Amino acid sequence: MIGPEDRLWAGSAKTFLFTYCNAVPIPDDDDEKIDATEEICLAQLQKHIDDLDKDVVAIRFSDPDGPITISTSRDDDETVYPNCYLPSQLHLPFPVKTIRFDCLTELDRISPQVDLVSYAGIRTAGGVAVDTKAVFKYWFMFNGMYRNWPELQLWARLPRDHPHIVPFDAIVLDHVRGRVIGFTNAYIPGGTLFHSNATVRPSRLAWFQQLLSVVDDLNYRYGIMHQDIAARNLVIDEKDNLRIFGFDFSGRINHNCNPDRDDRKGVIFTLYEIITLDGHYRQVPHAEQSAEALLLHQWEKHPDVKLDSEVHEFRKVLDYWLEKRKTREYKKADTWLQWPLMPPPLLRPELVYGLDGSVTGTEMRPAAVLMRRNLIKLGELYMNWERPASYRLRDVLKKQGLEKEADVSTTATTQSVEKAHEFY
């Protein structure tokens, strides 16, 4: 289940209107006071959110400890939607499975904009459809599209049969306009190699060797720098093979990579963290993280960590890999992945206003963001993103008879992702 600190996270998306009637105006350039004001607003929302009806769109208050007034008026509705693209605009060179949003059943809320879902699978020879579990990654804000566009493009183009990459699953379309709102990847139960699992099951030397192999494949065969190698992005499948996922920071080599997030560096820190459970190096900016300095230190295994080989055996494999990498260069090949840039915003009808503020008509304009209150005025269809609060999700699943299924699927998942943003 998503942590309470992320429950109200919305990135830069507008989903609610706050009016804090402070008697003392805050200067536009006073960042400290602006941050303090935002904390007051969030505290008010946290205090009242469970008592608000689902149609409330705005809160007004003047005293942080005083009463609030609410609004359900569409004039106060600040909700925006990204003007998402058509599936054809992805320009994928092969067919890809698509799923409608209303065909997904939410089983758990893993992290901001990441859910565990299920959907009806393909019927077997006996006529029985087995539900498919998947991880659904989506965006409800426009700048989220910028970040998820390359991840979708990259992941969809990686081979589905690679033994050490979590397979891409499907593109998710909204069920109103048929636009791309996200994608799913295969769900692999059992949790990641993040802290909790390092003390439960022995970390195998073979898994580390598989990590080195898949990193080499990504870098040299596919021309991709993962740029977020970490235990939280590594899972072990049912065949006891390590698989990597989480390509939201990835980029094409010699195109848009950050040298401070180099995969060589990521591998070093990841092994160090698995062995020592020491993550303090991840708490500083990437530019200040020195993998070379870390290699000079003796790594002491945390007493709670289980390994199937001695620490020096892991270091021996790492050192050999690092030396071998010094002799290899990145040479562009036909197998290197390429994908198109995100297209310009699509045309959408927009309201045209006169000098007196009244609506005088409509006009087709490129629009990256759509405001819900304007869509309603235009009579345009839109998809409702509203859903049960995270703490009420279990009750919803219970009514649907899916509570046990969700419990089995999410126990290990939530253990390993509840601190997923700690080392970004």
GROMACS .gro file of C-alpha atoms in nm:
model
  424
    1MET     CA    1   0.000   0.000   0.000
    2ILE     CA    2   0.124   0.350  -0.081
    3GLY     CA    3   0.282   0.528   0.214
    4PRO     CA    4   0.094   0.810   0.391
    5GLU     CA    5   0.363   1.059   0.288
    6ASP     CA    6   0.279   0.996  -0.079
    7ARG     CA    7  -0.097   0.973  -0.046
    8LEU     CA    8  -0.154   1.339  -0.141
    9TRP     CA    9   0.125   1.352  -0.400
   10ALA     CA   10   0.017   1.498  -0.732
   11GLY     CA   11   0.340   1.627  -0.886
   12SER     CA   12   0.263   1.943  -1.079
   13ALA     CA   13  -0.090   1.833  -1.166
   14LYS     CA   14  -0.378   2.050  -1.053
   15THR     CA   15  -0.635   1.841  -0.872
   16PHE     CA   16  -0.756   2.072  -0.595
   17LEU     CA   17  -0.796   2.443  -0.526
   18PHE     CA   18  -0.667   2.588  -0.199
   19THR     CA   19  -0.739   2.942  -0.088
   20TYR     CA   20  -0.544   3.037   0.224
   21CYS     CA   21  -0.668   3.383   0.322
   22ASN     CA   22  -0.359   3.489   0.512
   23ALA     CA   23  -0.377   3.845   0.643
   24VAL     CA   24  -0.010   3.900   0.558
   25PRO     CA   25   0.067   3.889   0.182
   26ILE     CA   26   0.354   3.663   0.082
   27PRO     CA   27   0.606   3.812  -0.166
   28ASP     CA   28   0.640   3.614  -0.487
   29ASP     CA   29   1.014   3.575  -0.433
   30ASP     CA   30   0.995   3.454  -0.072
   31ASP     CA   31   1.047   3.081  -0.130
   32GLU     CA   32   1.071   3.000   0.239
   33LYS     CA   33   0.731   3.149   0.318
   34ILE     CA   34   0.580   2.993   0.008
   35ASP     CA   35   0.702   2.649   0.118
   36ALA     CA   36   0.563   2.709   0.467
   37THR     CA   37   0.227   2.806   0.319
   38GLU     CA   38   0.217   2.490   0.110
   39GLU     CA   39   0.282   2.283   0.422
   40ILE     CA   40  -0.009   2.457   0.598
   41CYS     CA   41  -0.238   2.380   0.304
   42LEU     CA   42  -0.132   2.015   0.291
   43ALA     CA   43  -0.180   1.983   0.665
   44GLN     CA   44  -0.535   2.115   0.627
   45LEU     CA   45  -0.608   1.870   0.347
   46GLN     CA   46  -0.459   1.582   0.545
   47LYS     CA   47  -0.679   1.680   0.839
   48HIS     CA   48  -1.006   1.697   0.645
   49ILE     CA   49  -0.958   1.474   0.339
   50ASP     CA   50  -1.136   1.171   0.484
   51ASP     CA   51  -1.447   1.376   0.564
   52LEU     CA   52  -1.487   1.544   0.225
   53ASP     CA   53  -1.744   1.431  -0.029
   54LYS     CA   54  -1.607   1.315  -0.362
   55ASP     CA   55  -1.752   1.617  -0.546
   56VAL     CA   56  -1.564   1.875  -0.335
   57VAL     CA   57  -1.315   2.061  -0.557
   58ALA     CA   58  -1.192   2.345  -0.337
   59ILE     CA   59  -1.112   2.440   0.024
   60ARG     CA   60  -1.089   2.789   0.171
   61PHE     CA   61  -0.963   2.879   0.518
   62SER     CA   62  -0.797   3.168   0.702
   63ASP     CA   63  -0.667   3.005   1.020
   64PRO     CA   64  -0.451   2.689   1.006
   65ASP     CA   65  -0.629   2.564   1.317
   66GLY     CA   66  -0.971   2.699   1.231
   67PRO     CA   67  -1.269   2.584   1.026
   68ILE     CA   68  -1.280   2.546   0.648
   69THR     CA   69  -1.533   2.619   0.379
   70ILE     CA   70  -1.569   2.393   0.081
   71SER     CA   71  -1.685   2.431  -0.277
   72THR     CA   72  -1.839   2.192  -0.527
   73SER     CA   73  -1.875   2.458  -0.796
   74ARG     CA   74  -1.727   2.376  -1.137
   75ASP     CA   75  -1.601   2.736  -1.150
   76ASP     CA   76  -1.357   2.639  -0.875
   77ASP     CA   77  -1.257   2.310  -1.040
   78GLU     CA   78  -0.884   2.329  -1.119
   79THR     CA   79  -0.857   1.968  -1.240
   80VAL     CA   80  -0.648   1.932  -1.556
   81TYR     CA   81  -0.577   1.643  -1.790
   82PRO     CA   82  -0.289   1.584  -2.030
   83ASN     CA   83  -0.402   1.587  -2.392
   84CYS     CA   84  -0.281   1.232  -2.450
   85TYR     CA   85  -0.175   1.086  -2.783
   86LEU     CA   86  -0.332   0.827  -3.008
   87PRO     CA   87  -0.172   0.480  -3.015
   88SER     CA   88  -0.068   0.535  -3.378
   89GLN     CA   89   0.148   0.829  -3.269
   90LEU     CA   90   0.378   0.595  -3.078
   91HIS     CA   91   0.503   0.467  -3.417
   92LEU     CA   92   0.591   0.127  -3.274
   93PRO     CA   93   0.725  -0.097  -3.553
   94PHE     CA   94   0.529  -0.400  -3.431
   95PRO     CA   95   0.183  -0.482  -3.294
   96VAL     CA   96   0.140  -0.429  -2.921
   97LYS     CA   97  -0.136  -0.536  -2.686
   98THR     CA   98  -0.373  -0.262  -2.570
   99ILE     CA   99  -0.600  -0.260  -2.264
  100ARG     CA  100  -0.878  -0.020  -2.178
  101PHE     CA  101  -0.851   0.153  -1.843
  102ASP     CA  102  -1.197   0.038  -1.736
  103CYS     CA  103  -1.088  -0.325  -1.785
  104LEU     CA  104  -0.827  -0.293  -1.509
  105THR     CA  105  -0.899  -0.389  -1.148
  106GLU     CA  106  -0.680  -0.204  -0.901
  107LEU     CA  107  -0.535  -0.441  -0.640
  108ASP     CA  108  -0.289  -0.210  -0.471
  109ARG     CA  109  -0.142   0.139  -0.494
  110ILE     CA  110   0.232   0.077  -0.500
  111SER     CA  111   0.371   0.430  -0.531
  112PRO     CA  112   0.271   0.760  -0.695
  113GLN     CA  113   0.132   0.681  -1.041
  114VAL     CA  114   0.214   0.309  -1.008
  115ASP     CA  115  -0.057   0.051  -0.929
  116LEU     CA  116  -0.079  -0.325  -0.910
  117VAL     CA  117  -0.372  -0.431  -1.130
  118SER     CA  118  -0.534  -0.736  -1.283
  119TYR     CA  119  -0.733  -0.784  -1.602
  120ALA     CA  120  -0.906  -1.071  -1.775
  121GLY     CA  121  -0.659  -1.287  -1.963
  122ILE     CA  122  -0.690  -1.490  -2.280
  123ARG     CA  123  -0.919  -1.791  -2.258
  124THR     CA  124  -0.742  -2.124  -2.239
  125ALA     CA  125  -0.829  -2.435  -2.442
  126GLY     CA  126  -1.073  -2.529  -2.168
  127GLY     CA  127  -1.254  -2.198  -2.201
  128VAL     CA  128  -1.126  -2.055  -1.872
  129ALA     CA  129  -0.981  -1.705  -1.866
  130VAL     CA  130  -0.699  -1.665  -1.614
  131ASP     CA  131  -0.658  -1.311  -1.484
  132THR     CA  132  -0.328  -1.140  -1.560
  133LYS     CA  133  -0.155  -0.938  -1.290
  134ALA     CA  134   0.053  -0.643  -1.404
  135VAL     CA  135   0.210  -0.321  -1.282
  136PHE     CA  136   0.030  -0.019  -1.427
  137LYS     CA  137   0.233   0.300  -1.475
  138TYR     CA  138   0.033   0.605  -1.578
  139TRP     CA  139   0.030   0.983  -1.596
  140PHE     CA  140  -0.240   1.237  -1.519
  141MET     CA  141  -0.018   1.543  -1.566
  142PHE     CA  142   0.149   1.669  -1.880
  143ASN     CA  143   0.508   1.678  -1.756
  144GLY     CA  144   0.457   1.313  -1.660
  145MET     CA  145   0.414   1.241  -2.030
  146TYR     CA  146   0.757   1.389  -2.099
  147ARG     CA  147   0.915   1.148  -1.854
  148ASN     CA  148   0.708   0.842  -1.942
  149TRP     CA  149   0.725   0.881  -2.320
  150PRO     CA  150   1.088   0.760  -2.347
  151GLU     CA  151   1.031   0.488  -2.086
  152LEU     CA  152   0.732   0.350  -2.276
  153GLN     CA  153   0.915   0.370  -2.608
  154LEU     CA  154   1.231   0.208  -2.473
  155TRP     CA  155   1.068  -0.069  -2.270
  156ALA     CA  156   0.827  -0.164  -2.548
  157ARG     CA  157   1.123  -0.209  -2.785
  158LEU     CA  158   1.330  -0.428  -2.552
  159PRO     CA  159   1.295  -0.802  -2.621
  160ARG     CA  160   1.013  -0.964  -2.424
  161ASP     CA  161   1.207  -1.291  -2.402
  162HIS     CA  162   1.523  -1.150  -2.244
  163PRO     CA  163   1.581  -1.365  -1.934
  164HIS     CA  164   1.694  -1.071  -1.719
  165ILE     CA  165   1.456  -0.789  -1.817
  166VAL     CA  166   1.104  -0.763  -1.677
  167PRO     CA  167   0.882  -0.788  -1.988
  168PHE     CA  168   0.677  -0.498  -2.118
  169ASP     CA  169   0.311  -0.601  -2.117
  170ALA     CA  170   0.064  -0.363  -2.281
  171ILE     CA  171  -0.036  -0.005  -2.360
  172VAL     CA  172  -0.329   0.127  -2.158
  173LEU     CA  173  -0.591   0.343  -2.331
  174ASP     CA  174  -0.855   0.558  -2.170
  175HIS     CA  175  -1.200   0.413  -2.230
  176VAL     CA  176  -1.353   0.743  -2.341
  177ARG     CA  177  -1.131   0.874  -2.621
  178GLY     CA  178  -0.896   0.581  -2.680
  179ARG     CA  179  -0.582   0.779  -2.593
  180VAL     CA  180  -0.261   0.642  -2.442
  181ILE     CA  181  -0.259   0.708  -2.065
  182GLY     CA  182   0.007   0.461  -1.955
  183PHE     CA  183   0.142   0.109  -1.988
  184THR     CA  184   0.180  -0.213  -1.794
  185ASN     CA  185   0.474  -0.440  -1.734
  186ALA     CA  186   0.470  -0.799  -1.616
  187TYR     CA  187   0.421  -0.840  -1.242
  188ILE     CA  188   0.680  -1.064  -1.076
  189PRO     CA  189   0.584  -1.152  -0.715
  190GLY     CA  190   0.835  -1.204  -0.440
  191GLY     CA  191   0.963  -0.851  -0.388
  192THR     CA  192   1.278  -0.673  -0.494
  193LEU     CA  193   1.636  -0.696  -0.366
  194PHE     CA  194   1.574  -0.390  -0.152
  195HIS     CA  195   1.674  -0.390   0.215
  196SER     CA  196   1.407  -0.616   0.363
  197ASN     CA  197   1.474  -0.907   0.128
  198ALA     CA  198   1.850  -0.894   0.176
  199THR     CA  199   1.794  -1.023   0.527
  200VAL     CA  200   1.532  -1.285   0.437
  201ARG     CA  201   1.688  -1.483   0.154
  202PRO     CA  202   2.055  -1.524   0.063
  203SER     CA  203   2.173  -1.295  -0.216
  204ARG     CA  204   2.333  -1.518  -0.474
  205LEU     CA  205   2.655  -1.456  -0.662
  206ALA     CA  206   2.477  -1.587  -0.972
  207TRP     CA  207   2.223  -1.303  -0.945
  208PHE     CA  208   2.502  -1.048  -0.938
  209GLN     CA  209   2.660  -1.207  -1.244
  210GLN     CA  210   2.322  -1.186  -1.418
  211LEU     CA  211   2.303  -0.817  -1.329
  212LEU     CA  212   2.641  -0.756  -1.489
  213SER     CA  213   2.528  -0.946  -1.799
  214VAL     CA  214   2.205  -0.752  -1.845
  215VAL     CA  215   2.379  -0.418  -1.787
  216ASP     CA  216   2.628  -0.507  -2.062
  217ASP     CA  217   2.339  -0.602  -2.291
  218LEU     CA  218   2.159  -0.274  -2.225
  219ASN     CA  219   2.474  -0.067  -2.277
  220TYR     CA  220   2.642  -0.241  -2.569
  221ARG     CA  221   2.367  -0.434  -2.750
  222TYR     CA  222   2.078  -0.190  -2.714
  223GLY     CA  223   2.262   0.139  -2.662
  224ILE     CA  224   2.072   0.212  -2.340
  225MET     CA  225   2.203   0.350  -2.012
  226HIS     CA  226   1.964   0.245  -1.736
  227GLN     CA  227   2.081   0.525  -1.501
  228ASP     CA  228   1.897   0.393  -1.195
  229ILE     CA  229   2.066   0.064  -1.109
  230ALA     CA  230   1.951  -0.009  -0.754
  231ALA     CA  231   1.827  -0.301  -0.546
  232ARG     CA  232   1.471  -0.161  -0.559
  233ASN     CA  233   1.474  -0.206  -0.940
  234LEU     CA  234   1.580  -0.572  -0.931
  235VAL     CA  235   1.348  -0.871  -0.880
  236ILE     CA  236   1.392  -1.248  -0.879
  237ASP     CA  237   1.149  -1.441  -1.097
  238GLU     CA  238   0.994  -1.784  -1.044
  239LYS     CA  239   1.288  -1.947  -1.224
  240ASP     CA  240   1.533  -1.789  -0.977
  241ASN     CA  241   1.664  -1.542  -1.234
  242LEU     CA  242   1.735  -1.178  -1.166
  243ARG     CA  243   1.537  -0.929  -1.376
  244ILE     CA  244   1.573  -0.553  -1.405
  245PHE     CA  245   1.296  -0.295  -1.444
  246GLY     CA  246   1.236   0.077  -1.380
  247PHE     CA  247   1.350   0.257  -1.699
  248ASP     CA  248   1.211   0.600  -1.611
  249PHE     CA  249   1.561   0.751  -1.581
  250SER     CA  250   1.705   0.565  -1.880
  251GLY     CA  251   1.846   0.728  -2.191
  252ARG     CA  252   2.021   0.650  -2.516
  253ILE     CA  253   2.400   0.639  -2.499
  254ASN     CA  254   2.567   0.938  -2.665
  255HIS     CA  255   2.229   1.108  -2.683
  256ASN     CA  256   2.074   1.209  -2.352
  257CYS     CA  257   2.265   1.037  -2.074
  258ASN     CA  258   2.384   1.183  -1.746
  259PRO     CA  259   2.746   1.079  -1.679
  260ASP     CA  260   2.682   1.110  -1.305
  261ARG     CA  261   2.427   0.826  -1.332
  262ASP     CA  262   2.652   0.589  -1.528
  263ASP     CA  263   2.555   0.220  -1.496
  264ARG     CA  264   2.906   0.119  -1.395
  265LYS     CA  265   2.870   0.346  -1.095
  266GLY     CA  266   2.519   0.218  -1.027
  267VAL     CA  267   2.637  -0.143  -1.018
  268ILE     CA  268   2.908  -0.062  -0.764
  269PHE     CA  269   2.672   0.118  -0.528
  270THR     CA  270   2.405  -0.149  -0.566
  271LEU     CA  271   2.636  -0.435  -0.467
  272TYR     CA  272   2.773  -0.230  -0.180
  273GLU     CA  273   2.422  -0.160  -0.049
  274ILE     CA  274   2.313  -0.523  -0.079
  275ILE     CA  275   2.615  -0.641   0.120
  276THR     CA  276   2.634  -0.366   0.383
  277LEU     CA  277   2.277  -0.224   0.394
  278ASP     CA  278   2.451   0.114   0.397
  279GLY     CA  279   2.259   0.356   0.176
  280HIS     CA  280   2.401   0.686   0.293
  281TYR     CA  281   2.596   0.731  -0.032
  282ARG     CA  282   2.263   0.754  -0.214
  283GLN     CA  283   2.156   1.046   0.003
  284VAL     CA  284   2.390   1.291  -0.168
  285PRO     CA  285   2.362   1.428  -0.524
  286HIS     CA  286   2.482   1.189  -0.795
  287ALA     CA  287   2.760   1.428  -0.895
  288GLU     CA  288   2.907   1.397  -0.544
  289GLN     CA  289   2.893   1.017  -0.527
  290SER     CA  290   3.238   0.866  -0.577
  291ALA     CA  291   3.236   0.500  -0.677
  292GLU     CA  292   3.616   0.500  -0.702
  293ALA     CA  293   3.650   0.605  -0.339
  294LEU     CA  294   3.405   0.336  -0.236
  295LEU     CA  295   3.610   0.068  -0.414
  296LEU     CA  296   3.912   0.156  -0.199
  297HIS     CA  297   3.725   0.067   0.120
  298GLN     CA  298   3.685  -0.276   0.272
  299TRP     CA  299   3.319  -0.377   0.259
  300GLU     CA  300   3.187  -0.522   0.583
  301LYS     CA  301   2.883  -0.744   0.548
  302HIS     CA  302   2.591  -0.639   0.762
  303PRO     CA  303   2.530  -0.909   1.025
  304ASP     CA  304   2.168  -0.955   0.913
  305VAL     CA  305   2.254  -0.997   0.544
  306LYS     CA  306   2.265  -1.345   0.394
  307LEU     CA  307   2.503  -1.423   0.104
  308ASP     CA  308   2.568  -1.753  -0.069
  309SER     CA  309   2.936  -1.662  -0.118
  310GLU     CA  310   3.198  -1.465   0.069
  311VAL     CA  311   3.220  -1.090   0.018
  312HIS     CA  312   3.559  -1.122  -0.151
  313GLU     CA  313   3.403  -1.351  -0.415
  314PHE     CA  314   3.150  -1.082  -0.505
  315ARG     CA  315   3.428  -0.822  -0.515
  316LYS     CA  316   3.640  -1.047  -0.734
  317VAL     CA  317   3.360  -1.076  -0.993
  318LEU     CA  318   3.298  -0.700  -0.976
  319ASP     CA  319   3.667  -0.613  -1.019
  320TYR     CA  320   3.700  -0.845  -1.321
  321TRP     CA  321   3.393  -0.687  -1.482
  322LEU     CA  322   3.523  -0.335  -1.421
  323GLU     CA  323   3.860  -0.418  -1.578
  324LYS     CA  324   3.693  -0.579  -1.878
  325ARG     CA  325   3.472  -0.272  -1.929
  326LYS     CA  326   3.783  -0.055  -1.961
  327THR     CA  327   3.868  -0.234  -2.287
  328ARG     CA  328   3.522  -0.192  -2.444
  329GLU     CA  329   3.384   0.109  -2.626
  330TYR     CA  330   3.029   0.206  -2.706
  331LYS     CA  331   2.993   0.140  -3.077
  332LYS     CA  332   2.660   0.219  -3.236
  333ALA     CA  333   2.502  -0.088  -3.394
  334ASP     CA  334   2.183  -0.180  -3.577
  335THR     CA  335   2.054  -0.329  -3.253
  336TRP     CA  336   2.068   0.006  -3.071
  337LEU     CA  337   1.717   0.123  -2.989
  338GLN     CA  338   1.571   0.433  -3.153
  339TRP     CA  339   1.234   0.599  -3.108
  340PRO     CA  340   1.061   0.921  -3.217
  341LEU     CA  341   1.045   1.237  -3.012
  342MET     CA  342   0.719   1.317  -2.841
  343PRO     CA  343   0.487   1.483  -3.096
  344PRO     CA  344   0.362   1.841  -3.056
  345PRO     CA  345   0.036   1.886  -2.864
  346LEU     CA  346  -0.278   1.771  -3.042
  347LEU     CA  347  -0.553   2.008  -3.152
  348ARG     CA  348  -0.846   2.043  -2.918
  349PRO     CA  349  -1.146   2.278  -2.910
  350GLU     CA  350  -1.081   2.571  -2.680
  351LEU     CA  351  -1.321   2.834  -2.549
  352VAL     CA  352  -1.279   3.183  -2.692
  353TYR     CA  353  -1.357   3.471  -2.460
  354GLY     CA  354  -1.457   3.828  -2.538
  355LEU     CA  355  -1.327   4.143  -2.371
  356ASP     CA  356  -1.604   4.124  -2.112
  357GLY     CA  357  -1.504   3.769  -2.017
  358SER     CA  358  -1.800   3.601  -2.181
  359VAL     CA  359  -1.762   3.299  -2.410
  360THR     CA  360  -1.786   3.403  -2.775
  361GLY     CA  361  -1.721   3.067  -2.941
  362THR     CA  362  -1.469   2.785  -2.981
  363GLU     CA  363  -1.147   2.746  -3.175
  364MET     CA  364  -0.924   2.448  -3.253
  365ARG     CA  365  -0.585   2.501  -3.092
  366PRO     CA  366  -0.290   2.281  -2.995
  367ALA     CA  367  -0.334   2.205  -2.627
  368ALA     CA  368  -0.096   2.015  -2.401
  369VAL     CA  369  -0.331   2.041  -2.104
  370LEU     CA  370  -0.710   2.021  -2.087
  371MET     CA  371  -0.909   2.177  -1.803
  372ARG     CA  372  -1.207   1.973  -1.689
  373ARG     CA  373  -1.439   2.267  -1.633
  374ASN     CA  374  -1.380   2.380  -1.992
  375LEU     CA  375  -1.441   2.030  -2.126
  376ILE     CA  376  -1.775   2.029  -1.948
  377LYS     CA  377  -1.867   2.368  -2.095
  378LEU     CA  378  -1.775   2.241  -2.441
  379GLY     CA  379  -1.973   1.921  -2.397
  380GLU     CA  380  -1.655   1.721  -2.453
  381LEU     CA  381  -1.608   1.371  -2.318
  382TYR     CA  382  -1.346   1.316  -2.049
  383MET     CA  383  -1.233   1.032  -1.827
  384ASN     CA  384  -1.281   1.050  -1.450
  385TRP     CA  385  -0.959   0.963  -1.267
  386GLU     CA  386  -1.131   0.974  -0.927
  387ARG     CA  387  -1.115   0.647  -0.734
  388PRO     CA  388  -1.147   0.523  -0.375
  389ALA     CA  389  -0.900   0.656  -0.122
  390SER     CA  390  -0.607   0.421  -0.066
  391TYR     CA  391  -0.721   0.334   0.287
  392ARG     CA  392  -1.064   0.234   0.148
  393LEU     CA  393  -0.928   0.018  -0.132
  394ARG     CA  394  -0.928  -0.296   0.082
  395ASP     CA  395  -1.302  -0.255   0.149
  396VAL     CA  396  -1.370  -0.215  -0.222
  397LEU     CA  397  -1.178  -0.533  -0.303
  398LYS     CA  398  -1.356  -0.718  -0.024
  399LYS     CA  399  -1.692  -0.633  -0.177
  400GLN     CA  400  -1.566  -0.763  -0.512
  401GLY     CA  401  -1.435  -1.082  -0.355
  402LEU     CA  402  -1.077  -0.991  -0.448
  403GLU     CA  403  -0.932  -0.912  -0.105
  404LYS     CA  404  -0.748  -1.245  -0.072
  405GLU     CA  405  -0.604  -1.211  -0.422
  406ALA     CA  406  -0.473  -0.864  -0.340
  407ASP     CA  407  -0.325  -0.979  -0.010
  408VAL     CA  408  -0.127  -1.258  -0.175
  409SER     CA  409  -0.002  -1.032  -0.452
  410THR     CA  410   0.097  -0.727  -0.254
  411THR     CA  411   0.254  -0.848   0.069
  412ALA     CA  412   0.606  -0.874  -0.072
  413THR     CA  413   0.557  -0.587  -0.312
  414THR     CA  414   0.466  -0.329  -0.049
  415GLN     CA  415   0.753  -0.437   0.174
  416SER     CA  416   1.005  -0.360  -0.096
  417VAL     CA  417   0.863  -0.042  -0.247
  418GLU     CA  418   0.741   0.149   0.058
  419LYS     CA  419   1.073   0.338   0.061
  420ALA     CA  420   1.118   0.334  -0.315
  421HIS     CA  421   1.192   0.707  -0.341
  422GLU     CA  422   1.446   0.712  -0.061
  423PHE     CA  423   1.753   0.692  -0.284
  424TYR     CA  424   1.646   0.892  -0.591
   0.00000   0.00000   0.00000
